[in-house]
Amino acid sequence: MSDTEIKVPNIGDFKDVEVIEVLVSEGQKLKKNDPLITIESDKSSVEIPSTLDGKIKTIKTKVGDKVSEGDLILILESTSQPTAKIKEKTVLEKDIKKIQPIKAEIQQTTINQKNNTSLSSASPKVRKFARELGVDINQVIGSERKGRVIESDIKLFVASKSKNLENNTRQPYEKIKQEFSHSEFGEVEIKDIPRVKRLSSKYLINSWTKIPHVTNHDEADITELEEFRTSLTDIYTGEKKKITPLAFIVKALTASLKKFTNFNSSIDEIEDGKMTVKKYFHIGIAVDTPHGLMVPKLRNADNKNIDLISSELKNLSEQCRNLKIDKKELFGGSMTITSLGGIGGSFFTPIINYPEVAILGVGKAEKKQIFFKGKFVTRTMLPLSLSYDHRIIDGAEAARFNNELKENLGKNFAYKLAI
Ligand code: CAO
């Protein structure tokens, strides 16, 4: 028996990298290729295996240490002869690549969650997998030798967790779903979900689950704006201009954003304590296309007049419907307008277009009898549904924003906005 120093081998890019795990303890018997430590760089992590059989005498590294090639990991009372240095390196590189846990049969059917918080052993790949799913690997019971956690343990853990959740919340529906298939009740057809819908699904889920939405409903009196809009004629042809209310709404919203700058912001992670307030005014427009909903941005709306906004709205929606829109035009917005005004309906609850913090839903303007200046009169009222991220915007601020927007759409501002 002789004492042998086990050092960090040459493993390419790994220089001055952090030890994220020590997988062995002093006095432990080892076989050649047993993993000793896990090191992690910005790009990936690897385990360093033992090059010899033996018993660990002293461990010379700990979690958090920064190591490079040649740094001492531990001293081993070895029972096998060390190989020549050059050979050791070759073996190590080969062995590192070889570290892939062998798939074990999962016998556990109940939740594989630990009762204690002892550190779990797992390969870097499995750790990464757990991190991506937001699973604390130390909570998972490993099914491998010495409780080592493998990918299927993580999957089982997640499945058990979600099953538990479903059992608590969705049991009646799940039962019906399992017992009957749709086709038992009549003819059905299985269709492909369009690509745009599949792509936007992850953004919608992200937004719906991450952002605490609140929607304030209000109505803007656009009687004068509508009189003005419908009176617009082309100076050359004398024909009526085909400008929809949306162009005016873009302009009014932009003016409101200038005053309420929180609405023109984004947050990545609230825990970071930072928000990005945009100095530009790129208004997202939800466009209904045969392929699904797309949200191109009308850039620099503050510097454009109603005619230009109107023609850009037409261009953008045409490009979306013909799938000619540049992908970049779907990103980098201030706030979005989703207008169902040309179709029908009044109020709804729009989903915020993440990472924006607010969205304005517009319904169909209708003539209504309202109490105005001391008597009931007929006015044209535009339904507004403002959804906002309650982490950044409070209800009172949203109500004030709607007041401002109503002013900007109301008779005092309609003419000014048209310029
Ligand atoms: N109230 C009353 N009438 C309205 C109106 C409103 N709020 N908005 C539009 N109209 C009228 C227009 O003036 C036009 O009338 P004419 O035919 O007499 O000229 C007609 O409705 C059709 O307008 P439009 O819908 O073609 O044009 P737009 O500028 O209002 O909207 C666009 C453009 C791209 C937003 C729209 O075509 C669209 O795709 N809307 C659907 C958006 C959507 O699906 N949102 C839901 C997202 S959540 O799933």
PDB file of C-alpha atoms in Angstrom, residues 53-298:
ATOM      1  CA  ASP A  53      -8.540   1.500  -6.247  1.00  0.00           C
ATOM      2  CA  GLY A  54      -7.930   2.373  -2.606  1.00  0.00           C
ATOM      3  CA  LYS A  55      -9.061   4.018   0.619  1.00  0.00           C
ATOM      4  CA  ILE A  56      -9.326   7.775   1.015  1.00  0.00           C
ATOM      5  CA  LYS A  57      -6.857   9.119   3.572  1.00  0.00           C
ATOM      6  CA  THR A  58      -7.360  12.884   3.311  1.00  0.00           C
ATOM      7  CA  ILE A  59      -9.606  15.029   1.139  1.00  0.00           C
ATOM      8  CA  LYS A  60      -7.816  18.182   0.047  1.00  0.00           C
ATOM      9  CA  THR A  61     -10.620  20.024  -1.680  1.00  0.00           C
ATOM     10  CA  LYS A  62     -14.057  21.269  -0.652  1.00  0.00           C
ATOM     11  CA  VAL A  63     -17.204  22.642  -2.281  1.00  0.00           C
ATOM     12  CA  GLY A  64     -16.601  26.179  -3.535  1.00  0.00           C
ATOM     13  CA  ASP A  65     -12.868  25.734  -4.168  1.00  0.00           C
ATOM     14  CA  LYS A  66     -11.579  26.895  -7.550  1.00  0.00           C
ATOM     15  CA  VAL A  67      -9.395  24.257  -9.173  1.00  0.00           C
ATOM     16  CA  SER A  68      -7.283  23.816 -12.304  1.00  0.00           C
ATOM     17  CA  GLU A  69      -5.211  21.049 -13.807  1.00  0.00           C
ATOM     18  CA  GLY A  70      -2.706  19.617 -11.299  1.00  0.00           C
ATOM     19  CA  ASP A  71      -4.524  20.754  -8.134  1.00  0.00           C
ATOM     20  CA  LEU A  72      -4.667  18.149  -5.413  1.00  0.00           C
ATOM     21  CA  ILE A  73      -8.053  16.506  -4.865  1.00  0.00           C
ATOM     22  CA  LEU A  74      -7.223  13.900  -2.231  1.00  0.00           C
ATOM     23  CA  ILE A  75      -4.651  11.466  -0.899  1.00  0.00           C
ATOM     24  CA  LEU A  76      -5.417   7.824  -1.418  1.00  0.00           C
ATOM     25  CA  GLU A  77      -3.994   4.745   0.231  1.00  0.00           C
ATOM     26  CA  SER A  78      -3.894   2.918  -3.007  1.00  0.00           C
ATOM     27  CA  THR A  79      -4.143  -0.803  -3.462  1.00  0.00           C
ATOM     28  CA  SER A  80      -3.386  -0.646  -7.165  1.00  0.00           C
ATOM     29  CA  GLN A  81      -0.288   0.655  -8.917  1.00  0.00           C
ATOM     30  CA  PRO A  82      -0.513   4.144 -10.423  1.00  0.00           C
ATOM     31  CA  THR A  83      -0.145   4.117 -14.163  1.00  0.00           C
ATOM     32  CA  ALA A  84       2.387   6.302 -15.992  1.00  0.00           C
ATOM     33  CA  LYS A  85       1.434   9.993 -16.019  1.00  0.00           C
ATOM     34  CA  ILE A  86       0.762  10.232 -19.721  1.00  0.00           C
ATOM     35  CA  LYS A  87      -1.333   7.112 -19.573  1.00  0.00           C
ATOM     36  CA  GLU A  88      -3.305   8.450 -16.583  1.00  0.00           C
ATOM     37  CA  LYS A  89      -4.370  11.463 -18.601  1.00  0.00           C
ATOM     38  CA  THR A  90      -5.630   9.321 -21.467  1.00  0.00           C
ATOM     39  CA  VAL A  91      -7.549   7.078 -19.137  1.00  0.00           C
ATOM     40  CA  LEU A  92      -9.074  10.033 -17.345  1.00  0.00           C
ATOM     41  CA  GLU A  93     -10.347  11.726 -20.449  1.00  0.00           C
ATOM     42  CA  LYS A  94     -11.849   8.492 -21.645  1.00  0.00           C
ATOM     43  CA  ASP A  95     -13.421   7.805 -18.269  1.00  0.00           C
ATOM     44  CA  ILE A  96     -14.875  11.272 -17.893  1.00  0.00           C
ATOM     45  CA  LYS A  97     -16.766  10.846 -21.113  1.00  0.00           C
ATOM     46  CA  LYS A  98     -17.883   7.443 -19.919  1.00  0.00           C
ATOM     47  CA  ILE A  99     -19.653   8.762 -16.830  1.00  0.00           C
ATOM     48  CA  GLN A 100     -23.236   8.188 -17.725  1.00  0.00           C
ATOM     49  CA  PRO A 101     -25.371   6.551 -15.088  1.00  0.00           C
ATOM     50  CA  ILE A 102     -26.644   3.160 -16.015  1.00  0.00           C
ATOM     51  CA  LYS A 103     -30.398   3.144 -16.185  1.00  0.00           C
ATOM     52  CA  ALA A 104     -31.848   1.441 -13.155  1.00  0.00           C
ATOM     53  CA  GLU A 105     -35.226  -0.104 -12.759  1.00  0.00           C
ATOM     54  CA  ILE A 106     -37.485   2.160 -10.825  1.00  0.00           C
ATOM     55  CA  GLN A 107     -39.229   0.191  -8.166  1.00  0.00           C
ATOM     56  CA  GLN A 108     -40.695   3.078  -6.287  1.00  0.00           C
ATOM     57  CA  THR A 109     -44.188   4.016  -7.202  1.00  0.00           C
ATOM     58  CA  THR A 110     -44.842   6.496  -4.451  1.00  0.00           C
ATOM     59  CA  ILE A 111     -43.346  10.005  -4.364  1.00  0.00           C
ATOM     60  CA  ASN A 112     -39.580   9.601  -4.329  1.00  0.00           C
ATOM     61  CA  GLN A 113     -39.016  12.479  -1.957  1.00  0.00           C
ATOM     62  CA  LYS A 114     -36.523  12.363   0.901  1.00  0.00           C
ATOM     63  CA  ASN A 115     -37.481  13.029   4.488  1.00  0.00           C
ATOM     64  CA  ASN A 116     -34.091  14.553   5.201  1.00  0.00           C
ATOM     65  CA  THR A 117     -32.024  17.180   3.406  1.00  0.00           C
ATOM     66  CA  SER A 118     -28.754  15.246   2.951  1.00  0.00           C
ATOM     67  CA  LEU A 119     -26.908  16.044  -0.266  1.00  0.00           C
ATOM     68  CA  SER A 120     -27.770  13.833  -3.219  1.00  0.00           C
ATOM     69  CA  SER A 121     -25.214  12.327  -5.514  1.00  0.00           C
ATOM     70  CA  ALA A 122     -25.882  12.693  -9.252  1.00  0.00           C
ATOM     71  CA  SER A 123     -24.074  13.277 -12.519  1.00  0.00           C
ATOM     72  CA  PRO A 124     -23.714  16.845 -13.875  1.00  0.00           C
ATOM     73  CA  LYS A 125     -26.123  16.018 -16.677  1.00  0.00           C
ATOM     74  CA  VAL A 126     -28.775  14.918 -14.185  1.00  0.00           C
ATOM     75  CA  ARG A 127     -28.131  17.975 -12.000  1.00  0.00           C
ATOM     76  CA  LYS A 128     -28.591  20.224 -15.016  1.00  0.00           C
ATOM     77  CA  PHE A 129     -31.805  18.388 -15.899  1.00  0.00           C
ATOM     78  CA  ALA A 130     -33.101  18.893 -12.329  1.00  0.00           C
ATOM     79  CA  ARG A 131     -32.154  22.579 -12.401  1.00  0.00           C
ATOM     80  CA  GLU A 132     -33.991  23.093 -15.699  1.00  0.00           C
ATOM     81  CA  LEU A 133     -37.143  21.613 -14.173  1.00  0.00           C
ATOM     82  CA  GLY A 134     -36.718  23.674 -11.020  1.00  0.00           C
ATOM     83  CA  VAL A 135     -36.281  20.537  -8.888  1.00  0.00           C
ATOM     84  CA  ASP A 136     -34.119  20.623  -5.748  1.00  0.00           C
ATOM     85  CA  ILE A 137     -32.097  17.468  -6.377  1.00  0.00           C
ATOM     86  CA  ASN A 138     -31.469  17.038  -2.658  1.00  0.00           C
ATOM     87  CA  GLN A 139     -35.171  16.317  -2.233  1.00  0.00           C
ATOM     88  CA  VAL A 140     -35.065  13.364  -4.624  1.00  0.00           C
ATOM     89  CA  ILE A 141     -34.369   9.799  -3.529  1.00  0.00           C
ATOM     90  CA  GLY A 142     -31.957   8.146  -5.954  1.00  0.00           C
ATOM     91  CA  SER A 143     -32.653   4.666  -7.194  1.00  0.00           C
ATOM     92  CA  GLU A 144     -29.003   3.872  -7.969  1.00  0.00           C
ATOM     93  CA  ARG A 145     -26.325   2.396  -5.770  1.00  0.00           C
ATOM     94  CA  LYS A 146     -25.693   4.567  -2.664  1.00  0.00           C
ATOM     95  CA  GLY A 147     -28.826   6.570  -3.471  1.00  0.00           C
ATOM     96  CA  ARG A 148     -27.369   8.153  -6.589  1.00  0.00           C
ATOM     97  CA  VAL A 149     -30.034  10.125  -8.471  1.00  0.00           C
ATOM     98  CA  ILE A 150     -30.566   9.473 -12.169  1.00  0.00           C
ATOM     99  CA  GLU A 151     -32.747  11.209 -14.760  1.00  0.00           C
ATOM    100  CA  SER A 152     -35.680   8.842 -14.337  1.00  0.00           C
ATOM    101  CA  ASP A 153     -35.731   9.602 -10.582  1.00  0.00           C
ATOM    102  CA  ILE A 154     -36.205  13.283 -11.409  1.00  0.00           C
ATOM    103  CA  LYS A 155     -38.972  12.465 -13.876  1.00  0.00           C
ATOM    104  CA  LEU A 156     -40.681  10.273 -11.297  1.00  0.00           C
ATOM    105  CA  PHE A 157     -40.340  13.018  -8.701  1.00  0.00           C
ATOM    106  CA  VAL A 158     -41.923  15.612 -11.008  1.00  0.00           C
ATOM    107  CA  ALA A 159     -44.661  13.213 -12.107  1.00  0.00           C
ATOM    108  CA  SER A 160     -45.524  12.341  -8.504  1.00  0.00           C
ATOM    109  CA  LYS A 161     -45.611  15.997  -7.544  1.00  0.00           C
ATOM    110  CA  SER A 162     -47.900  16.970 -10.398  1.00  0.00           C
ATOM    111  CA  LYS A 163     -50.096  13.928  -9.826  1.00  0.00           C
ATOM    112  CA  ASN A 164     -50.454  15.011  -6.194  1.00  0.00           C
ATOM    113  CA  LEU A 165     -51.397  18.498  -7.340  1.00  0.00           C
ATOM    114  CA  GLU A 166     -53.911  17.124  -9.821  1.00  0.00           C
ATOM    115  CA  ASN A 167     -55.382  14.856  -7.184  1.00  0.00           C
ATOM    116  CA  ASN A 168     -56.019  17.914  -5.049  1.00  0.00           C
ATOM    117  CA  THR A 169     -57.376  20.161  -7.769  1.00  0.00           C
ATOM    118  CA  ARG A 170     -58.584  18.386 -10.865  1.00  0.00           C
ATOM    119  CA  GLN A 171     -59.703  14.973  -9.845  1.00  0.00           C
ATOM    120  CA  PRO A 172     -63.322  15.091 -11.073  1.00  0.00           C
ATOM    121  CA  TYR A 173     -62.291  16.213 -14.557  1.00  0.00           C
ATOM    122  CA  GLU A 174     -59.422  13.745 -14.789  1.00  0.00           C
ATOM    123  CA  LYS A 175     -61.722  10.900 -13.883  1.00  0.00           C
ATOM    124  CA  ILE A 176     -64.152  11.758 -16.659  1.00  0.00           C
ATOM    125  CA  LYS A 177     -61.276  12.162 -19.102  1.00  0.00           C
ATOM    126  CA  GLN A 178     -59.882   8.764 -18.275  1.00  0.00           C
ATOM    127  CA  GLU A 179     -63.193   6.976 -18.410  1.00  0.00           C
ATOM    128  CA  PHE A 180     -64.486   8.285 -21.734  1.00  0.00           C
ATOM    129  CA  SER A 181     -62.865   9.279 -24.991  1.00  0.00           C
ATOM    130  CA  HIS A 182     -64.396  12.000 -27.202  1.00  0.00           C
ATOM    131  CA  SER A 183     -65.200   9.533 -29.977  1.00  0.00           C
ATOM    132  CA  GLU A 184     -67.507   7.534 -27.708  1.00  0.00           C
ATOM    133  CA  PHE A 185     -70.024  10.356 -28.045  1.00  0.00           C
ATOM    134  CA  GLY A 186     -69.992  10.767 -31.825  1.00  0.00           C
ATOM    135  CA  GLU A 187     -67.799  11.406 -34.810  1.00  0.00           C
ATOM    136  CA  VAL A 188     -64.605  13.401 -34.185  1.00  0.00           C
ATOM    137  CA  GLU A 189     -61.678  14.549 -36.283  1.00  0.00           C
ATOM    138  CA  ILE A 190     -58.051  14.867 -35.124  1.00  0.00           C
ATOM    139  CA  LYS A 191     -56.469  17.990 -36.659  1.00  0.00           C
ATOM    140  CA  ASP A 192     -52.993  19.488 -36.501  1.00  0.00           C
ATOM    141  CA  ILE A 193     -52.662  22.600 -34.349  1.00  0.00           C
ATOM    142  CA  PRO A 194     -51.188  25.361 -36.599  1.00  0.00           C
ATOM    143  CA  ARG A 195     -47.495  26.084 -36.041  1.00  0.00           C
ATOM    144  CA  VAL A 196     -48.018  29.735 -35.013  1.00  0.00           C
ATOM    145  CA  LYS A 197     -50.470  28.604 -32.319  1.00  0.00           C
ATOM    146  CA  ARG A 198     -48.038  26.005 -31.045  1.00  0.00           C
ATOM    147  CA  LEU A 199     -45.225  28.565 -30.995  1.00  0.00           C
ATOM    148  CA  SER A 200     -47.260  31.230 -29.225  1.00  0.00           C
ATOM    149  CA  SER A 201     -48.557  28.707 -26.698  1.00  0.00           C
ATOM    150  CA  LYS A 202     -45.383  28.779 -24.606  1.00  0.00           C
ATOM    151  CA  TYR A 203     -45.436  32.586 -24.489  1.00  0.00           C
ATOM    152  CA  LEU A 204     -49.087  32.582 -23.427  1.00  0.00           C
ATOM    153  CA  ILE A 205     -48.521  29.986 -20.721  1.00  0.00           C
ATOM    154  CA  ASN A 206     -45.457  31.856 -19.502  1.00  0.00           C
ATOM    155  CA  SER A 207     -47.426  35.072 -19.315  1.00  0.00           C
ATOM    156  CA  TRP A 208     -50.518  33.533 -17.754  1.00  0.00           C
ATOM    157  CA  THR A 209     -48.615  31.649 -15.073  1.00  0.00           C
ATOM    158  CA  LYS A 210     -45.911  34.229 -14.286  1.00  0.00           C
ATOM    159  CA  ILE A 211     -47.797  37.505 -14.337  1.00  0.00           C
ATOM    160  CA  PRO A 212     -50.476  38.366 -11.755  1.00  0.00           C
ATOM    161  CA  HIS A 213     -53.019  39.840 -14.170  1.00  0.00           C
ATOM    162  CA  VAL A 214     -55.726  42.325 -13.261  1.00  0.00           C
ATOM    163  CA  THR A 215     -58.072  43.824 -15.848  1.00  0.00           C
ATOM    164  CA  ASN A 216     -59.772  47.231 -15.436  1.00  0.00           C
ATOM    165  CA  HIS A 217     -62.751  47.851 -17.694  1.00  0.00           C
ATOM    166  CA  ASP A 218     -63.835  51.299 -18.787  1.00  0.00           C
ATOM    167  CA  GLU A 219     -65.581  53.124 -21.626  1.00  0.00           C
ATOM    168  CA  ALA A 220     -64.282  56.053 -23.651  1.00  0.00           C
ATOM    169  CA  ASP A 221     -66.695  58.546 -25.151  1.00  0.00           C
ATOM    170  CA  ILE A 222     -65.448  58.782 -28.742  1.00  0.00           C
ATOM    171  CA  THR A 223     -68.424  60.639 -30.217  1.00  0.00           C
ATOM    172  CA  GLU A 224     -66.382  63.607 -31.459  1.00  0.00           C
ATOM    173  CA  LEU A 225     -63.467  61.414 -32.511  1.00  0.00           C
ATOM    174  CA  GLU A 226     -65.833  59.306 -34.645  1.00  0.00           C
ATOM    175  CA  GLU A 227     -67.400  62.402 -36.210  1.00  0.00           C
ATOM    176  CA  PHE A 228     -63.927  63.631 -37.055  1.00  0.00           C
ATOM    177  CA  ARG A 229     -62.678  60.233 -38.318  1.00  0.00           C
ATOM    178  CA  THR A 230     -65.651  59.644 -40.596  1.00  0.00           C
ATOM    179  CA  SER A 231     -65.384  63.176 -41.991  1.00  0.00           C
ATOM    180  CA  LEU A 232     -61.795  62.689 -43.191  1.00  0.00           C
ATOM    181  CA  THR A 233     -61.407  62.860 -46.974  1.00  0.00           C
ATOM    182  CA  ASP A 234     -58.477  62.519 -49.327  1.00  0.00           C
ATOM    183  CA  ILE A 235     -57.370  66.021 -50.421  1.00  0.00           C
ATOM    184  CA  TYR A 236     -56.630  64.838 -53.990  1.00  0.00           C
ATOM    185  CA  THR A 237     -59.545  62.521 -54.758  1.00  0.00           C
ATOM    186  CA  GLY A 238     -62.089  63.939 -52.321  1.00  0.00           C
ATOM    187  CA  GLU A 239     -62.992  60.367 -51.379  1.00  0.00           C
ATOM    188  CA  LYS A 240     -63.582  59.305 -47.770  1.00  0.00           C
ATOM    189  CA  LYS A 241     -60.439  58.035 -46.098  1.00  0.00           C
ATOM    190  CA  LYS A 242     -60.468  54.431 -44.902  1.00  0.00           C
ATOM    191  CA  ILE A 243     -59.001  54.983 -41.474  1.00  0.00           C
ATOM    192  CA  THR A 244     -60.269  52.753 -38.661  1.00  0.00           C
ATOM    193  CA  PRO A 245     -60.555  53.859 -35.008  1.00  0.00           C
ATOM    194  CA  LEU A 246     -57.458  51.767 -34.250  1.00  0.00           C
ATOM    195  CA  ALA A 247     -55.076  54.362 -35.713  1.00  0.00           C
ATOM    196  CA  PHE A 248     -56.472  56.961 -33.268  1.00  0.00           C
ATOM    197  CA  ILE A 249     -56.287  54.481 -30.399  1.00  0.00           C
ATOM    198  CA  VAL A 250     -52.582  53.882 -31.168  1.00  0.00           C
ATOM    199  CA  LYS A 251     -51.979  57.623 -31.031  1.00  0.00           C
ATOM    200  CA  ALA A 252     -54.008  58.096 -27.831  1.00  0.00           C
ATOM    201  CA  LEU A 253     -52.273  55.173 -26.152  1.00  0.00           C
ATOM    202  CA  THR A 254     -48.849  56.528 -27.067  1.00  0.00           C
ATOM    203  CA  ALA A 255     -49.716  59.894 -25.526  1.00  0.00           C
ATOM    204  CA  SER A 256     -50.873  58.082 -22.366  1.00  0.00           C
ATOM    205  CA  LEU A 257     -47.653  56.042 -22.190  1.00  0.00           C
ATOM    206  CA  LYS A 258     -45.642  59.262 -22.232  1.00  0.00           C
ATOM    207  CA  LYS A 259     -47.350  60.314 -19.021  1.00  0.00           C
ATOM    208  CA  PHE A 260     -47.538  56.870 -17.343  1.00  0.00           C
ATOM    209  CA  THR A 261     -44.064  55.521 -17.985  1.00  0.00           C
ATOM    210  CA  ASN A 262     -44.529  52.358 -15.864  1.00  0.00           C
ATOM    211  CA  PHE A 263     -46.819  51.035 -18.570  1.00  0.00           C
ATOM    212  CA  ASN A 264     -43.914  51.237 -21.028  1.00  0.00           C
ATOM    213  CA  SER A 265     -41.668  48.939 -19.018  1.00  0.00           C
ATOM    214  CA  SER A 266     -40.538  45.330 -18.681  1.00  0.00           C
ATOM    215  CA  ILE A 267     -39.280  43.201 -15.855  1.00  0.00           C
ATOM    216  CA  ASP A 268     -37.233  40.028 -16.183  1.00  0.00           C
ATOM    217  CA  GLU A 269     -37.204  38.714 -12.636  1.00  0.00           C
ATOM    218  CA  ILE A 270     -38.919  40.718  -9.910  1.00  0.00           C
ATOM    219  CA  GLU A 271     -36.309  39.382  -7.445  1.00  0.00           C
ATOM    220  CA  ASP A 272     -33.633  41.300  -9.377  1.00  0.00           C
ATOM    221  CA  GLY A 273     -35.325  44.488  -8.209  1.00  0.00           C
ATOM    222  CA  LYS A 274     -34.862  46.171 -11.614  1.00  0.00           C
ATOM    223  CA  MET A 275     -37.296  47.242 -14.312  1.00  0.00           C
ATOM    224  CA  THR A 276     -36.518  48.448 -17.819  1.00  0.00           C
ATOM    225  CA  VAL A 277     -38.362  51.630 -18.751  1.00  0.00           C
ATOM    226  CA  LYS A 278     -38.410  52.125 -22.505  1.00  0.00           C
ATOM    227  CA  LYS A 279     -37.918  55.526 -24.047  1.00  0.00           C
ATOM    228  CA  TYR A 280     -39.372  54.387 -27.350  1.00  0.00           C
ATOM    229  CA  PHE A 281     -43.000  53.867 -28.295  1.00  0.00           C
ATOM    230  CA  HIS A 282     -43.367  50.658 -30.295  1.00  0.00           C
ATOM    231  CA  ILE A 283     -46.997  49.614 -30.056  1.00  0.00           C
ATOM    232  CA  GLY A 284     -47.775  45.915 -30.500  1.00  0.00           C
ATOM    233  CA  ILE A 285     -50.877  45.159 -32.564  1.00  0.00           C
ATOM    234  CA  ALA A 286     -52.538  41.758 -32.172  1.00  0.00           C
ATOM    235  CA  VAL A 287     -53.356  40.560 -35.690  1.00  0.00           C
ATOM    236  CA  ASP A 288     -55.790  37.750 -36.321  1.00  0.00           C
ATOM    237  CA  THR A 289     -54.381  35.524 -39.102  1.00  0.00           C
ATOM    238  CA  PRO A 290     -55.440  32.135 -40.501  1.00  0.00           C
ATOM    239  CA  HIS A 291     -52.258  30.746 -38.938  1.00  0.00           C
ATOM    240  CA  GLY A 292     -52.921  32.116 -35.455  1.00  0.00           C
ATOM    241  CA  LEU A 293     -52.443  35.358 -33.566  1.00  0.00           C
ATOM    242  CA  MET A 294     -49.347  37.456 -34.350  1.00  0.00           C
ATOM    243  CA  VAL A 295     -48.236  40.676 -32.653  1.00  0.00           C
ATOM    244  CA  PRO A 296     -46.057  42.904 -34.893  1.00  0.00           C
ATOM    245  CA  LYS A 297     -44.826  46.238 -33.557  1.00  0.00           C
ATOM    246  CA  LEU A 298     -45.746  49.594 -34.985  1.00  0.00           C
TER     247      LEU A 298
END
